[in-house]
Amino acid sequence: MIVENIRKDLKTRFIGRQIHYFRELSSTQDLAIYMAENSPEAVNGTAILAEHQDKGRGRLKSRWISPNGGIWLSIILKPLMPASKTPLLSFAAALAICETIAEQTSLEPKVKWPNDILINHKKVCGILLDVATKGDRVDYAVIGIGINANVNIDKILPYLDVNKHREVSATSLKNELSGKYLNRPAFLKVLLERFEFYYDRLQKDDGSHIIVNKIKDRLEYNSVTIEQGNRTIEGIIIGLGLDGSLLIKQNDGSSVEVSFGDIRTRE
Ligand code: BTN
């Protein structure tokens, strides 16, 4: 990938103004965390990008397969917000990704709560958020974005553990575009700009409303089964809280709020 093509005419103020690009890396997320902890260079918005990761990390301690052709990106953030609001950073990223995919391709992305992006019911992108706090103050956050862009999907499917955390199969943008390659630098430029827009909104008072409402419109599923440890919650999504939690009407008519756990669609 030619990183100069991302930098050229990038309209952001701070997101992606510093980009560190690697052909090979263990994990952009781990390097971003290391930099945020140790390096004065790790200013707000610093992006780490890799062509290939050999120790890509997913949520819930899963492995993230990251062959050439994908977009493997982590952004270091120094948000001015209470720690309780940080889950919304994932939503800001999810919205930015959905809007960029919709703008740059003919595809219709959806969000699977809390932070997967699906196309035609298959996962095309995962988001990973790591937050370091000091008391209630956020020291730094790293948002990791993995998009199967120009990935040959046969390289990923054999590694999917659908029985563990992933109820959906995977796809890539190239796969959904019948083999057509995505211009990754052009895509990334729009993505960084959109993400900065929503990140700015989040730090304003009305930002959470806007982001939560927009995510609501993109939610993939109505009927859900949530697994939280050994508890299973089944019902219909009736809303999203301003902290990103899910409001579910259970089959017995009672409502329950869920802020973590894995999600499955109803058979
Ligand atoms: C998920 O489990 O769905 C989240 C996947 C996040 C993968 C991205 S790729 C860039 C960054 N570096 C990593 O090691 N993981 C994240």
mmCIF file of C-alpha atoms and ligand atoms in Angstrom:
data_model
loop_
_atom_site.group_PDB
_atom_site.id
_atom_site.type_symbol
_atom_site.label_atom_id
_atom_site.label_comp_id
_atom_site.label_asym_id
_atom_site.label_seq_id
_atom_site.Cartn_x
_atom_site.Cartn_y
_atom_site.Cartn_z
ATOM 1 C CA MET A 1 0.000 0.000 0.000
ATOM 2 C CA ILE A 2 1.305 3.463 -0.842
ATOM 3 C CA VAL A 3 0.931 5.424 2.377
ATOM 4 C CA GLU A 4 1.741 8.723 0.658
ATOM 5 C CA ASN A 5 -1.617 8.379 -1.091
ATOM 6 C CA ILE A 6 -3.340 8.455 2.290
ATOM 7 C CA ARG A 7 -1.367 11.458 3.504
ATOM 8 C CA LYS A 8 -1.967 13.422 0.307
ATOM 9 C CA ASP A 9 -4.940 15.783 0.812
ATOM 10 C CA LEU A 10 -5.949 14.122 4.099
ATOM 11 C CA LYS A 11 -8.375 16.572 5.652
ATOM 12 C CA THR A 12 -8.167 15.531 9.299
ATOM 13 C CA ARG A 13 -6.767 17.749 12.064
ATOM 14 C CA PHE A 14 -5.229 14.962 14.178
ATOM 15 C CA ILE A 15 -6.526 11.481 13.269
ATOM 16 C CA GLY A 16 -3.899 9.859 11.031
ATOM 17 C CA ARG A 17 -1.700 12.961 10.797
ATOM 18 C CA GLN A 18 1.025 10.584 12.029
ATOM 19 C CA ILE A 19 0.973 7.234 10.255
ATOM 20 C CA HIS A 20 3.438 4.434 11.006
ATOM 21 C CA TYR A 21 3.311 1.808 8.276
ATOM 22 C CA PHE A 22 4.788 -1.699 8.416
ATOM 23 C CA ARG A 23 4.874 -4.431 5.795
ATOM 24 C CA GLU A 24 4.969 -7.043 8.587
ATOM 25 C CA LEU A 25 4.073 -6.614 12.234
ATOM 26 C CA SER A 26 2.976 -8.866 15.061
ATOM 27 C CA SER A 27 -0.034 -6.661 15.893
ATOM 28 C CA THR A 28 -0.772 -2.988 15.237
ATOM 29 C CA GLN A 29 -2.814 -3.018 18.453
ATOM 30 C CA ASP A 30 0.070 -4.230 20.606
ATOM 31 C CA LEU A 31 2.485 -1.732 19.058
ATOM 32 C CA ALA A 32 -0.012 1.112 19.521
ATOM 33 C CA ILE A 33 -0.440 0.202 23.200
ATOM 34 C CA TYR A 34 3.320 -0.011 23.642
ATOM 35 C CA MET A 35 3.755 3.409 22.032
ATOM 36 C CA ALA A 36 0.938 4.963 24.067
ATOM 37 C CA GLU A 37 2.634 3.672 27.230
ATOM 38 C CA ASN A 38 6.210 4.490 26.318
ATOM 39 C CA SER A 39 6.635 6.954 23.511
ATOM 40 C CA PRO A 40 6.237 10.732 23.592
ATOM 41 C CA GLU A 41 5.663 10.461 19.826
ATOM 42 C CA ALA A 42 2.331 8.746 20.418
ATOM 43 C CA VAL A 43 0.189 11.847 20.075
ATOM 44 C CA ASN A 44 -3.608 11.803 19.873
ATOM 45 C CA GLY A 45 -4.661 10.308 16.537
ATOM 46 C CA THR A 46 -1.426 8.446 15.732
ATOM 47 C CA ALA A 47 -2.210 5.571 13.364
ATOM 48 C CA ILE A 48 -0.357 2.265 13.037
ATOM 49 C CA LEU A 49 -0.992 0.370 9.835
ATOM 50 C CA ALA A 50 0.302 -3.023 8.733
ATOM 51 C CA GLU A 51 0.121 -4.934 5.488
ATOM 52 C CA HIS A 52 0.267 -8.230 7.326
ATOM 53 C CA GLN A 53 0.038 -9.193 11.019
ATOM 54 C CA ASP A 54 1.205 -12.526 12.359
ATOM 55 C CA LYS A 55 -0.254 -12.092 15.848
ATOM 56 C CA GLY A 56 -3.416 -10.142 15.110
ATOM 57 C CA ARG A 57 -5.727 -10.014 18.129
ATOM 58 C CA GLY A 58 -9.502 -10.209 18.158
ATOM 59 C CA ARG A 59 -12.033 -9.691 20.931
ATOM 60 C CA LEU A 60 -12.440 -12.232 23.706
ATOM 61 C CA LYS A 61 -8.845 -13.417 23.307
ATOM 62 C CA SER A 62 -9.462 -14.720 19.799
ATOM 63 C CA ARG A 63 -6.907 -14.725 17.042
ATOM 64 C CA TRP A 64 -7.389 -12.338 14.117
ATOM 65 C CA ILE A 65 -6.141 -13.665 10.804
ATOM 66 C CA SER A 66 -4.530 -10.770 8.954
ATOM 67 C CA PRO A 67 -3.173 -11.678 5.508
ATOM 68 C CA ASN A 68 -1.965 -9.195 2.870
ATOM 69 C CA GLY A 69 -4.679 -7.097 1.266
ATOM 70 C CA GLY A 70 -6.566 -6.201 4.432
ATOM 71 C CA ILE A 71 -6.753 -2.985 6.391
ATOM 72 C CA TRP A 72 -5.119 -3.652 9.769
ATOM 73 C CA LEU A 73 -5.179 -0.387 11.642
ATOM 74 C CA SER A 74 -4.889 0.863 15.226
ATOM 75 C CA ILE A 75 -5.362 4.462 16.302
ATOM 76 C CA ILE A 76 -3.996 5.891 19.538
ATOM 77 C CA LEU A 77 -6.474 8.234 21.208
ATOM 78 C CA LYS A 78 -6.271 10.567 24.186
ATOM 79 C CA PRO A 79 -9.983 11.182 24.702
ATOM 80 C CA LEU A 80 -11.289 13.750 27.144
ATOM 81 C CA MET A 81 -14.216 11.767 28.457
ATOM 82 C CA PRO A 82 -15.144 9.654 31.468
ATOM 83 C CA ALA A 83 -14.127 6.013 31.230
ATOM 84 C CA SER A 84 -17.809 5.013 31.234
ATOM 85 C CA LYS A 85 -18.273 6.659 27.835
ATOM 86 C CA THR A 86 -15.404 4.898 26.066
ATOM 87 C CA PRO A 87 -17.454 1.953 24.661
ATOM 88 C CA LEU A 88 -18.953 4.581 22.379
ATOM 89 C CA LEU A 89 -15.546 4.969 20.722
ATOM 90 C CA SER A 90 -16.212 1.588 19.119
ATOM 91 C CA PHE A 91 -19.546 2.877 17.854
ATOM 92 C CA ALA A 92 -17.881 5.981 16.429
ATOM 93 C CA ALA A 93 -15.494 3.686 14.561
ATOM 94 C CA ALA A 94 -18.325 1.359 13.444
ATOM 95 C CA LEU A 95 -20.276 4.279 12.017
ATOM 96 C CA ALA A 96 -17.244 5.691 10.255
ATOM 97 C CA ILE A 97 -16.506 2.271 8.740
ATOM 98 C CA CYS A 98 -20.113 1.679 7.616
ATOM 99 C CA GLU A 99 -20.359 5.106 6.020
ATOM 100 C CA THR A 100 -17.015 4.680 4.272
ATOM 101 C CA ILE A 101 -17.983 1.270 2.886
ATOM 102 C CA ALA A 102 -21.350 2.624 1.741
ATOM 103 C CA GLU A 103 -19.686 5.609 0.067
ATOM 104 C CA GLN A 104 -16.776 3.790 -1.560
ATOM 105 C CA THR A 105 -18.657 0.705 -2.726
ATOM 106 C CA SER A 106 -22.198 -0.288 -3.624
ATOM 107 C CA LEU A 107 -22.445 -2.440 -0.504
ATOM 108 C CA GLU A 108 -24.839 -2.063 2.457
ATOM 109 C CA PRO A 109 -22.978 -2.650 5.729
ATOM 110 C CA LYS A 110 -24.785 -3.469 8.980
ATOM 111 C CA VAL A 111 -23.669 -3.480 12.607
ATOM 112 C CA LYS A 112 -23.842 -6.539 14.781
ATOM 113 C CA TRP A 113 -23.802 -5.262 18.342
ATOM 114 C CA PRO A 114 -21.456 -4.450 19.890
ATOM 115 C CA ASN A 115 -18.834 -4.046 17.198
ATOM 116 C CA ASP A 116 -18.830 -6.257 14.147
ATOM 117 C CA ILE A 117 -19.589 -5.002 10.660
ATOM 118 C CA LEU A 118 -21.480 -7.386 8.404
ATOM 119 C CA ILE A 119 -22.220 -7.496 4.716
ATOM 120 C CA ASN A 120 -24.878 -9.914 3.529
ATOM 121 C CA HIS A 121 -24.879 -11.379 7.087
ATOM 122 C CA LYS A 122 -21.171 -12.173 6.964
ATOM 123 C CA LYS A 123 -18.464 -10.464 8.991
ATOM 124 C CA VAL A 124 -16.253 -8.125 7.004
ATOM 125 C CA CYS A 125 -14.752 -6.106 9.848
ATOM 126 C CA GLY A 126 -14.047 -6.349 13.561
ATOM 127 C CA ILE A 127 -13.310 -3.589 16.045
ATOM 128 C CA LEU A 128 -11.220 -3.938 19.180
ATOM 129 C CA LEU A 129 -11.040 -1.280 21.886
ATOM 130 C CA ASP A 130 -8.360 -1.200 24.577
ATOM 131 C CA VAL A 131 -8.678 1.470 27.243
ATOM 132 C CA ALA A 132 -6.209 2.446 29.979
ATOM 133 C CA THR A 133 -7.634 4.438 32.864
ATOM 134 C CA LYS A 134 -6.276 6.348 35.838
ATOM 135 C CA GLY A 135 -9.191 6.533 38.260
ATOM 136 C CA ASP A 136 -12.154 7.688 36.203
ATOM 137 C CA ARG A 137 -9.854 9.501 33.794
ATOM 138 C CA VAL A 138 -8.924 7.896 30.487
ATOM 139 C CA ASP A 139 -5.174 7.784 30.082
ATOM 140 C CA TYR A 140 -5.365 6.562 26.505
ATOM 141 C CA ALA A 141 -7.480 4.347 24.289
ATOM 142 C CA VAL A 142 -6.484 2.318 21.248
ATOM 143 C CA ILE A 143 -9.114 1.524 18.665
ATOM 144 C CA GLY A 144 -8.206 -1.426 16.462
ATOM 145 C CA ILE A 145 -9.909 -1.878 13.126
ATOM 146 C CA GLY A 146 -9.567 -4.998 11.013
ATOM 147 C CA ILE A 147 -11.237 -4.874 7.600
ATOM 148 C CA ASN A 148 -11.111 -7.787 5.181
ATOM 149 C CA ALA A 149 -10.692 -5.441 2.233
ATOM 150 C CA ASN A 150 -8.833 -7.038 -0.684
ATOM 151 C CA VAL A 151 -8.407 -10.281 1.200
ATOM 152 C CA ASN A 152 -8.818 -13.603 -0.486
ATOM 153 C CA ILE A 153 -11.438 -15.040 1.831
ATOM 154 C CA ASP A 154 -10.163 -18.594 1.441
ATOM 155 C CA LYS A 155 -7.177 -17.460 3.535
ATOM 156 C CA ILE A 156 -9.453 -16.719 6.501
ATOM 157 C CA LEU A 157 -12.360 -19.159 6.437
ATOM 158 C CA PRO A 158 -10.379 -22.259 7.476
ATOM 159 C CA TYR A 159 -9.322 -20.481 10.702
ATOM 160 C CA LEU A 160 -12.775 -19.373 11.787
ATOM 161 C CA ASP A 161 -13.975 -20.940 14.975
ATOM 162 C CA VAL A 162 -17.689 -20.575 14.402
ATOM 163 C CA ASN A 163 -18.465 -22.644 17.465
ATOM 164 C CA LYS A 164 -16.584 -20.402 19.826
ATOM 165 C CA HIS A 165 -17.364 -16.698 19.560
ATOM 166 C CA ARG A 166 -18.342 -16.277 15.976
ATOM 167 C CA GLU A 167 -21.799 -17.184 14.868
ATOM 168 C CA VAL A 168 -21.413 -15.526 11.498
ATOM 169 C CA SER A 169 -19.197 -16.493 8.651
ATOM 170 C CA ALA A 170 -16.658 -14.106 7.187
ATOM 171 C CA THR A 171 -16.343 -12.285 3.908
ATOM 172 C CA SER A 172 -14.164 -9.602 2.351
ATOM 173 C CA LEU A 173 -15.072 -6.463 0.444
ATOM 174 C CA LYS A 174 -13.372 -7.910 -2.638
ATOM 175 C CA ASN A 175 -15.429 -11.072 -2.285
ATOM 176 C CA GLU A 176 -18.674 -9.111 -2.021
ATOM 177 C CA LEU A 177 -17.630 -6.939 -4.981
ATOM 178 C CA SER A 178 -17.218 -10.000 -7.236
ATOM 179 C CA GLY A 179 -13.428 -9.817 -7.210
ATOM 180 C CA LYS A 180 -13.098 -6.056 -7.726
ATOM 181 C CA TYR A 181 -10.191 -4.525 -5.790
ATOM 182 C CA LEU A 182 -10.754 -1.666 -3.389
ATOM 183 C CA ASN A 183 -8.486 1.384 -3.510
ATOM 184 C CA ARG A 184 -7.279 1.083 0.078
ATOM 185 C CA PRO A 185 -5.520 4.478 0.412
ATOM 186 C CA ALA A 186 -8.625 6.310 -0.881
ATOM 187 C CA PHE A 187 -10.789 4.235 1.451
ATOM 188 C CA LEU A 188 -8.542 4.904 4.435
ATOM 189 C CA LYS A 189 -8.525 8.626 3.819
ATOM 190 C CA VAL A 190 -12.322 8.774 3.999
ATOM 191 C CA LEU A 191 -12.343 6.440 6.997
ATOM 192 C CA LEU A 192 -9.913 8.604 8.993
ATOM 193 C CA GLU A 193 -11.928 11.723 8.168
ATOM 194 C CA ARG A 194 -15.241 10.153 9.178
ATOM 195 C CA PHE A 195 -13.772 8.752 12.347
ATOM 196 C CA GLU A 196 -12.439 12.169 13.330
ATOM 197 C CA PHE A 197 -15.887 13.648 12.704
ATOM 198 C CA TYR A 198 -17.595 11.179 15.060
ATOM 199 C CA TYR A 199 -14.772 11.307 17.604
ATOM 200 C CA ASP A 200 -15.222 15.079 17.783
ATOM 201 C CA ARG A 201 -18.978 14.633 18.192
ATOM 202 C CA LEU A 202 -18.488 12.168 21.023
ATOM 203 C CA GLN A 203 -16.599 14.732 23.046
ATOM 204 C CA LYS A 204 -19.532 17.127 22.759
ATOM 205 C CA ASP A 205 -22.626 16.868 24.921
ATOM 206 C CA ASP A 206 -25.066 15.851 22.198
ATOM 207 C CA GLY A 207 -22.600 13.476 20.518
ATOM 208 C CA SER A 208 -23.718 10.266 22.176
ATOM 209 C CA HIS A 209 -27.339 10.755 21.037
ATOM 210 C CA ILE A 210 -26.340 11.245 17.429
ATOM 211 C CA ILE A 211 -24.005 8.280 17.341
ATOM 212 C CA VAL A 212 -26.353 5.909 19.173
ATOM 213 C CA ASN A 213 -29.280 6.880 16.937
ATOM 214 C CA LYS A 214 -27.277 6.350 13.773
ATOM 215 C CA ILE A 215 -26.042 2.974 14.990
ATOM 216 C CA LYS A 216 -29.630 1.968 15.803
ATOM 217 C CA ASP A 217 -30.546 2.457 12.148
ATOM 218 C CA ARG A 218 -27.748 0.134 11.104
ATOM 219 C CA LEU A 219 -28.275 -2.704 13.580
ATOM 220 C CA GLU A 220 -28.471 -6.007 11.788
ATOM 221 C CA TYR A 221 -30.699 -8.014 14.028
ATOM 222 C CA ASN A 222 -33.916 -7.599 15.909
ATOM 223 C CA SER A 223 -34.098 -10.966 17.596
ATOM 224 C CA VAL A 224 -31.095 -11.849 19.668
ATOM 225 C CA THR A 225 -29.707 -14.391 22.030
ATOM 226 C CA ILE A 226 -27.062 -12.989 24.336
ATOM 227 C CA GLU A 227 -24.709 -15.232 26.204
ATOM 228 C CA GLN A 228 -23.197 -13.756 29.338
ATOM 229 C CA GLY A 229 -21.150 -16.334 31.148
ATOM 230 C CA ASN A 230 -23.673 -19.031 32.034
ATOM 231 C CA ARG A 231 -26.718 -16.790 31.586
ATOM 232 C CA THR A 232 -28.661 -16.659 28.331
ATOM 233 C CA ILE A 233 -30.929 -13.746 27.473
ATOM 234 C CA GLU A 234 -33.366 -14.065 24.579
ATOM 235 C CA GLY A 235 -35.572 -11.384 23.138
ATOM 236 C CA ILE A 236 -35.986 -8.466 20.774
ATOM 237 C CA ILE A 237 -33.775 -5.374 20.652
ATOM 238 C CA ILE A 238 -35.940 -2.399 21.587
ATOM 239 C CA GLY A 239 -33.281 0.201 22.082
ATOM 240 C CA LEU A 240 -29.719 1.249 22.658
ATOM 241 C CA GLY A 241 -28.647 3.123 25.774
ATOM 242 C CA LEU A 242 -26.517 6.250 25.576
ATOM 243 C CA ASP A 243 -23.634 4.235 26.988
ATOM 244 C CA GLY A 244 -23.945 1.754 24.112
ATOM 245 C CA SER A 245 -25.791 -0.884 26.127
ATOM 246 C CA LEU A 246 -28.541 -2.896 24.501
ATOM 247 C CA LEU A 247 -32.136 -2.800 25.739
ATOM 248 C CA ILE A 248 -33.876 -6.124 25.188
ATOM 249 C CA LYS A 249 -37.518 -7.083 25.654
ATOM 250 C CA GLN A 250 -37.421 -10.683 26.810
ATOM 251 C CA ASN A 251 -39.933 -13.304 25.811
ATOM 252 C CA ASP A 252 -41.729 -13.026 29.190
ATOM 253 C CA GLY A 253 -42.305 -9.300 28.499
ATOM 254 C CA SER A 254 -39.705 -7.960 30.924
ATOM 255 C CA SER A 255 -36.930 -5.633 29.775
ATOM 256 C CA VAL A 256 -33.252 -6.082 30.440
ATOM 257 C CA GLU A 257 -30.193 -3.971 29.688
ATOM 258 C CA VAL A 258 -27.090 -5.732 28.426
ATOM 259 C CA SER A 259 -23.707 -4.108 28.251
ATOM 260 C CA PHE A 260 -21.451 -6.993 27.433
ATOM 261 C CA GLY A 261 -21.537 -10.600 26.292
ATOM 262 C CA ASP A 262 -21.639 -12.238 22.973
ATOM 263 C CA ILE A 263 -24.588 -11.968 20.649
ATOM 264 C CA ARG A 264 -26.270 -14.584 18.477
ATOM 265 C CA THR A 265 -29.157 -14.283 16.092
ATOM 266 C CA ARG A 266 -32.271 -16.282 16.741
ATOM 267 C CA GLU A 267 -32.593 -19.408 14.637
HETATM 268 C C1 BTN B 1 -12.800 -8.775 16.583
HETATM 269 O O1 BTN B 1 -12.567 -9.756 17.297
HETATM 270 O O2 BTN B 1 -13.789 -8.746 15.867
HETATM 271 C C2 BTN B 1 -11.861 -7.575 16.598
HETATM 272 C C3 BTN B 1 -10.783 -7.710 15.582
HETATM 273 C C4 BTN B 1 -9.802 -6.535 15.561
HETATM 274 C C5 BTN B 1 -8.651 -6.775 14.613
HETATM 275 C C6 BTN B 1 -7.798 -5.564 14.464
HETATM 276 S S1 BTN B 1 -6.698 -5.644 13.081
HETATM 277 C C7 BTN B 1 -5.861 -4.231 13.639
HETATM 278 C C8 BTN B 1 -5.731 -4.368 15.133
HETATM 279 N N1 BTN B 1 -4.564 -5.143 15.487
HETATM 280 C C9 BTN B 1 -4.888 -6.296 16.097
HETATM 281 O O3 BTN B 1 -4.085 -7.135 16.509
HETATM 282 N N2 BTN B 1 -6.220 -6.399 16.200
HETATM 283 C C10 BTN B 1 -6.891 -5.235 15.648
#
